[in-house]
Each structure stands twice: as structure tokens, then as C-alpha cells.
mmCIF file of C-alpha atoms in Angstrom:
data_model
loop_
_atom_site.group_PDB
_atom_site.id
_atom_site.type_symbol
_atom_site.label_atom_id
_atom_site.label_comp_id
_atom_site.label_asym_id
_atom_site.label_seq_id
_atom_site.Cartn_x
_atom_site.Cartn_y
_atom_site.Cartn_z
ATOM 1 C CA MET P 190 36.018 -21.883 32.090
ATOM 2 C CA ARG P 191 36.080 -20.786 28.449
ATOM 3 C CA GLY P 192 34.066 -23.477 27.614
ATOM 4 C CA LYS P 193 31.286 -22.526 30.094
ATOM 5 C CA THR P 194 31.544 -19.247 29.282
ATOM 6 C CA ALA P 195 30.726 -19.719 25.486
ATOM 7 C CA VAL P 196 28.613 -22.126 26.619
ATOM 8 C CA ILE P 197 26.572 -19.209 28.646
ATOM 9 C CA VAL P 198 26.587 -16.605 26.190
ATOM 10 C CA ALA P 199 24.962 -19.251 22.842
ATOM 11 C CA LEU P 200 22.003 -19.266 25.709
ATOM 12 C CA VAL P 201 21.868 -15.319 26.857
ATOM 13 C CA GLY P 202 22.314 -14.607 23.023
ATOM 14 C CA LEU P 203 19.214 -17.604 21.962
ATOM 15 C CA ALA P 204 16.959 -15.705 24.618
ATOM 16 C CA LEU P 205 17.211 -12.131 23.532
ATOM 17 C CA PRO P 206 15.037 -11.017 20.802
ATOM 18 C CA VAL P 207 15.824 -10.913 16.921
ATOM 19 C CA ALA P 208 14.724 -7.514 15.247
ATOM 20 C CA ALA P 209 12.706 -8.591 12.726
ATOM 21 C CA VAL P 210 13.435 -6.756 9.044
ATOM 22 C CA ALA P 211 10.351 -5.572 7.123
ATOM 23 C CA GLN P 212 9.686 -6.513 4.494
ATOM 24 C CA PRO P 213 10.697 -4.290 1.079
ATOM 25 C CA LEU P 214 7.323 -4.015 -0.607
ATOM 26 C CA ASP P 215 9.061 -2.764 -3.525
ATOM 27 C CA PRO P 216 8.814 -5.293 -5.975
ATOM 28 C CA LEU P 217 5.350 -5.257 -5.393
ATOM 29 C CA LEU P 218 4.424 -1.309 -5.694
ATOM 30 C CA ALA P 219 7.016 -0.834 -8.601
ATOM 31 C CA GLY P 220 5.579 1.503 -10.653
ATOM 32 C CA PHE P 221 2.753 2.517 -8.234
ATOM 33 C CA ASP P 222 4.131 6.297 -7.934
ATOM 34 C CA ASP P 223 4.945 6.413 -11.469
ATOM 35 C CA ALA P 224 1.764 7.944 -12.807
ATOM 36 C CA CYS P 225 0.016 5.139 -11.702
ATOM 37 C CA ASN P 226 1.475 2.075 -13.232
ATOM 38 C CA TYR P 227 0.751 -1.628 -11.894
ATOM 39 C CA THR P 228 2.535 -4.685 -11.382
ATOM 40 C CA ASP P 229 0.657 -8.174 -12.837
ATOM 41 C CA ALA P 230 1.146 -9.100 -9.337
ATOM 42 C CA LEU P 231 -0.699 -5.254 -7.539
ATOM 43 C CA GLY P 232 -3.191 -5.105 -10.162
ATOM 44 C CA ASP P 233 -4.159 -8.983 -9.035
ATOM 45 C CA LEU P 234 -4.346 -7.989 -5.487
ATOM 46 C CA LEU P 235 -6.626 -4.796 -6.107
ATOM 47 C CA GLN P 236 -8.337 -7.500 -8.298
ATOM 48 C CA SER P 237 -9.021 -10.117 -5.834
ATOM 49 C CA THR P 238 -9.962 -7.068 -3.310
ATOM 50 C CA TYR P 239 -12.653 -5.449 -5.754
ATOM 51 C CA ALA P 240 -14.292 -9.244 -5.966
ATOM 52 C CA PHE P 241 -13.177 -9.667 -1.626
ATOM 53 C CA ALA P 242 -15.735 -6.528 -0.955
ATOM 54 C CA ARG P 243 -18.558 -7.977 -2.473
ATOM 55 C CA LYS P 244 -18.688 -11.100 -1.741
ATOM 56 C CA GLN P 245 -17.216 -12.692 -4.449
ATOM 57 C CA GLY P 246 -13.787 -14.557 -4.157
ATOM 58 C CA THR P 247 -11.526 -13.545 -2.059
ATOM 59 C CA VAL P 248 -8.316 -11.929 -1.469
ATOM 60 C CA ALA P 249 -5.263 -13.600 -3.839
ATOM 61 C CA ILE P 250 -1.743 -12.513 -1.570
ATOM 62 C CA PRO P 251 0.773 -12.415 -4.175
ATOM 63 C CA GLU P 252 3.426 -15.055 -3.232
ATOM 64 C CA GLY P 253 6.400 -14.117 -1.536
ATOM 65 C CA TYR P 254 4.520 -12.079 0.530
ATOM 66 C CA GLU P 255 1.551 -14.157 2.981
ATOM 67 C CA SER P 256 3.758 -13.168 6.233
ATOM 68 C CA VAL P 257 3.418 -8.975 4.590
ATOM 69 C CA PHE P 258 -0.481 -9.033 4.934
ATOM 70 C CA GLY P 259 -2.835 -8.866 7.115
ATOM 71 C CA LYS P 260 -7.259 -9.886 7.503
ATOM 72 C CA PRO P 261 -8.407 -8.089 5.247
ATOM 73 C CA ALA P 262 -11.778 -5.488 6.432
ATOM 74 C CA VAL P 263 -14.253 -3.974 4.290
ATOM 75 C CA GLN P 264 -16.549 -0.867 5.786
ATOM 76 C CA SER P 265 -19.575 1.028 3.474
ATOM 77 C CA VAL P 266 -19.168 4.592 3.677
ATOM 78 C CA ASP P 267 -21.946 6.353 1.908
ATOM 79 C CA GLU P 268 -21.938 4.616 -1.463
ATOM 80 C CA TYR P 269 -18.744 3.644 -0.912
ATOM 81 C CA LEU P 270 -16.233 0.285 0.415
ATOM 82 C CA HIS P 271 -13.974 0.932 1.895
ATOM 83 C CA ILE P 272 -11.268 -2.301 1.718
ATOM 84 C CA THR P 273 -8.002 -1.869 4.272
ATOM 85 C CA LEU P 274 -5.456 -4.457 3.941
ATOM 86 C CA PRO P 275 -2.877 -4.369 6.614
ATOM 87 C CA VAL P 276 0.476 -4.118 6.395
ATOM 88 C CA LEU P 277 1.668 -6.285 9.372
ATOM 89 C CA ASP P 278 5.257 -4.939 7.994
ATOM 90 C CA GLY P 279 6.322 -3.925 5.220
ATOM 91 C CA THR P 280 8.075 -0.383 3.927
ATOM 92 C CA TRP P 281 7.844 1.176 0.066
ATOM 93 C CA ARG P 282 11.146 2.810 0.099
ATOM 94 C CA ASN P 283 12.568 2.186 3.408
ATOM 95 C CA VAL P 284 9.777 4.056 4.698
ATOM 96 C CA PRO P 285 7.580 1.761 6.692
ATOM 97 C CA VAL P 286 3.600 0.869 5.521
ATOM 98 C CA LYS P 287 0.504 0.526 7.567
ATOM 99 C CA GLU P 288 -2.271 -0.854 4.967
ATOM 100 C CA ILE P 289 -3.316 -1.241 1.381
ATOM 101 C CA GLU P 290 -6.435 1.371 1.026
ATOM 102 C CA VAL P 291 -8.608 0.834 -1.779
ATOM 103 C CA TYR P 292 -11.713 2.472 -2.149
ATOM 104 C CA ILE P 293 -14.448 1.291 -4.682
ATOM 105 C CA THR P 294 -18.764 1.212 -5.189
ATOM 106 C CA GLU P 295 -20.414 -1.197 -4.466
ATOM 107 C CA LEU P 296 -21.604 -2.090 -7.778
ATOM 108 C CA GLU P 297 -18.734 -2.503 -10.678
ATOM 109 C CA SER P 298 -18.128 1.238 -12.468
ATOM 110 C CA GLY P 299 -15.216 2.707 -13.347
ATOM 111 C CA PHE P 300 -14.672 3.991 -9.828
ATOM 112 C CA SER P 301 -11.133 2.724 -7.911
ATOM 113 C CA SER P 302 -9.101 4.365 -5.176
ATOM 114 C CA HIS P 303 -6.173 2.514 -4.288
ATOM 115 C CA THR P 304 -3.377 4.270 -1.447
ATOM 116 C CA VAL P 305 -0.389 2.565 -0.119
ATOM 117 C CA VAL P 306 -0.802 4.062 3.904
ATOM 118 C CA PHE P 307 2.185 4.655 5.934
ATOM 119 C CA ALA P 308 3.209 4.966 9.563
ATOM 120 C CA THR P 309 2.155 8.152 11.022
ATOM 121 C CA ASN P 310 5.543 7.680 12.610
ATOM 122 C CA ALA P 311 7.169 8.195 9.409
ATOM 123 C CA LEU P 312 5.477 11.604 8.116
ATOM 124 C CA LYS P 313 9.117 13.204 7.305
ATOM 125 C CA GLN P 314 10.530 9.835 5.724
ATOM 126 C CA ALA P 315 7.348 9.482 3.457
ATOM 127 C CA GLU P 316 7.774 13.074 2.612
ATOM 128 C CA ALA P 317 11.037 13.292 1.418
ATOM 129 C CA ALA P 318 10.813 9.703 -0.226
ATOM 130 C CA PHE P 319 7.752 10.554 -2.027
ATOM 131 C CA LYS P 320 6.011 14.148 -2.237
ATOM 132 C CA GLU P 321 8.602 15.195 -5.451
ATOM 133 C CA ARG P 322 7.832 11.773 -7.439
ATOM 134 C CA GLY P 323 3.828 12.594 -6.486
ATOM 135 C CA ALA P 324 4.266 15.863 -8.192
ATOM 136 C CA ALA P 325 6.039 14.736 -11.154
ATOM 137 C CA ALA P 326 3.720 11.203 -11.353
ATOM 138 C CA GLN P 327 1.088 13.764 -11.211
ATOM 139 C CA LYS P 328 2.502 16.514 -14.481
ATOM 140 C CA LYS P 329 2.590 12.586 -15.981
ATOM 141 C CA LEU P 330 -0.616 11.518 -15.588
ATOM 142 C CA ALA P 331 -2.159 14.328 -16.388
ATOM 143 C CA SER P 332 -1.018 14.270 -19.544
ATOM 144 C CA GLN P 333 -1.650 10.634 -20.050
ATOM 145 C CA ASP P 334 -5.575 11.548 -19.205
ATOM 146 C CA GLU P 335 -6.951 12.093 -22.646
ATOM 147 C CA ALA P 336 -10.116 11.802 -21.993
ATOM 148 C CA GLU P 337 -9.824 14.276 -19.155
ATOM 149 C CA PHE P 338 -11.223 12.128 -16.517
ATOM 150 C CA GLY P 339 -9.339 14.337 -13.873
ATOM 151 C CA TRP P 340 -7.106 11.291 -12.942
ATOM 152 C CA GLN P 341 -4.975 12.452 -9.407
ATOM 153 C CA THR P 342 -1.843 10.741 -7.998
ATOM 154 C CA GLY P 343 0.205 11.872 -5.264
ATOM 155 C CA PHE P 344 1.762 12.560 -1.813
ATOM 156 C CA ALA P 345 -0.605 13.418 0.779
ATOM 157 C CA VAL P 346 -1.487 13.630 4.116
ATOM 158 C CA ARG P 347 -4.867 13.046 5.645
ATOM 159 C CA ASP P 348 -5.820 12.978 8.950
ATOM 160 C CA GLY P 349 -2.038 12.894 10.428
ATOM 161 C CA ALA P 350 -1.710 10.333 7.960
ATOM 162 C CA PRO P 351 0.687 9.982 5.379
ATOM 163 C CA ARG P 352 -0.307 9.102 2.126
ATOM 164 C CA TYR P 353 0.556 7.924 -1.421
ATOM 165 C CA GLU P 354 -2.831 7.874 -4.255
ATOM 166 C CA CYS P 355 -3.628 6.567 -7.239
ATOM 167 C CA ASP P 356 -7.534 7.786 -8.542
ATOM 168 C CA LEU P 357 -8.147 6.644 -11.585
ATOM 169 C CA SER P 358 -11.855 6.948 -11.489
ATOM 170 C CA THR P 359 -13.791 7.199 -15.160
#
């Protein structure tokens, strides 16, 4: 009887869905919330989204993150290109990430804005993880902005979505 029970338990176990574990984006985003310091992998990813949006190349997903990102989308918004890189199942500081969003101009310029958009249902979690970090990072970034470009960083909520932004436009 034990043998049959063990087989039945094993078969039932195989039939039950296993919850997927979201991949941490922390190594990719390390430093992003510290006065907009970009890892090489994040910098390369963002640069490739610029080329993709301008129809000059493809998006280069960093090694190990191929299953994390969905198909990128580009939309013209006024004089800007809005690039959306969906995150299928990832977290940053244990907060679920919905997408990475980039704004650039159609022609190469010094304008670039990068945002990590969190899941709307993670507002309290995102605020707890990033609000104070964002305020400290803005203070640090402002002290590094010797040319007074008005660089901005920090945690915000726009259209109900919590986000962490880096706008280093010149």
C-alpha cells in the first residue's frame, strides 16, 4: 500500500503548478538608485534600446536575463521616442518590476531619461524600498551636477505607477 500511496503522491505533485521565482535584477541595476550609477550591462542595454528605437540595431539583452525581458516597444510621443522594455518576471530590492522605460529624442542628443517602473500593486513596498534612497541619491546627484544641467533622480508615483527615475539630460 505504501508503494501505491507514494506513486499517487508523486503524480499529484507533478500535476501541481510550481510558483515561478522572479529573477532579481539587483546585479543589473546595482548603483542605479545611488546617484544614477549604471553597471556596464545596464549601460549597454540602454544604449542598445536607443539604436533599436532609431532603427539602427537590436536590443542587446545582457547574458542571464534573456528570459526576464519581453519584446521592446517604441512609441513616438511629441518629439521623443518612448521605449518600453517589459519585465516578464523580475524584482529589484524584492519589489516586482513591470518594465524599464526610456525616453530619448529621435536624433542623437543629450536627452535621456531612464525609469524602472514597478507593479502598481507594489506601491507601498516600492515606497518603503526607494523613497529615502531616492532623496539621498538626488542630493548626491545634485552635488555632482557642476554644469547645473538639472539632473534628477528618485522615487516617484506617476499615473498610479511607482517608479525610480534617472534623468541625466544635458
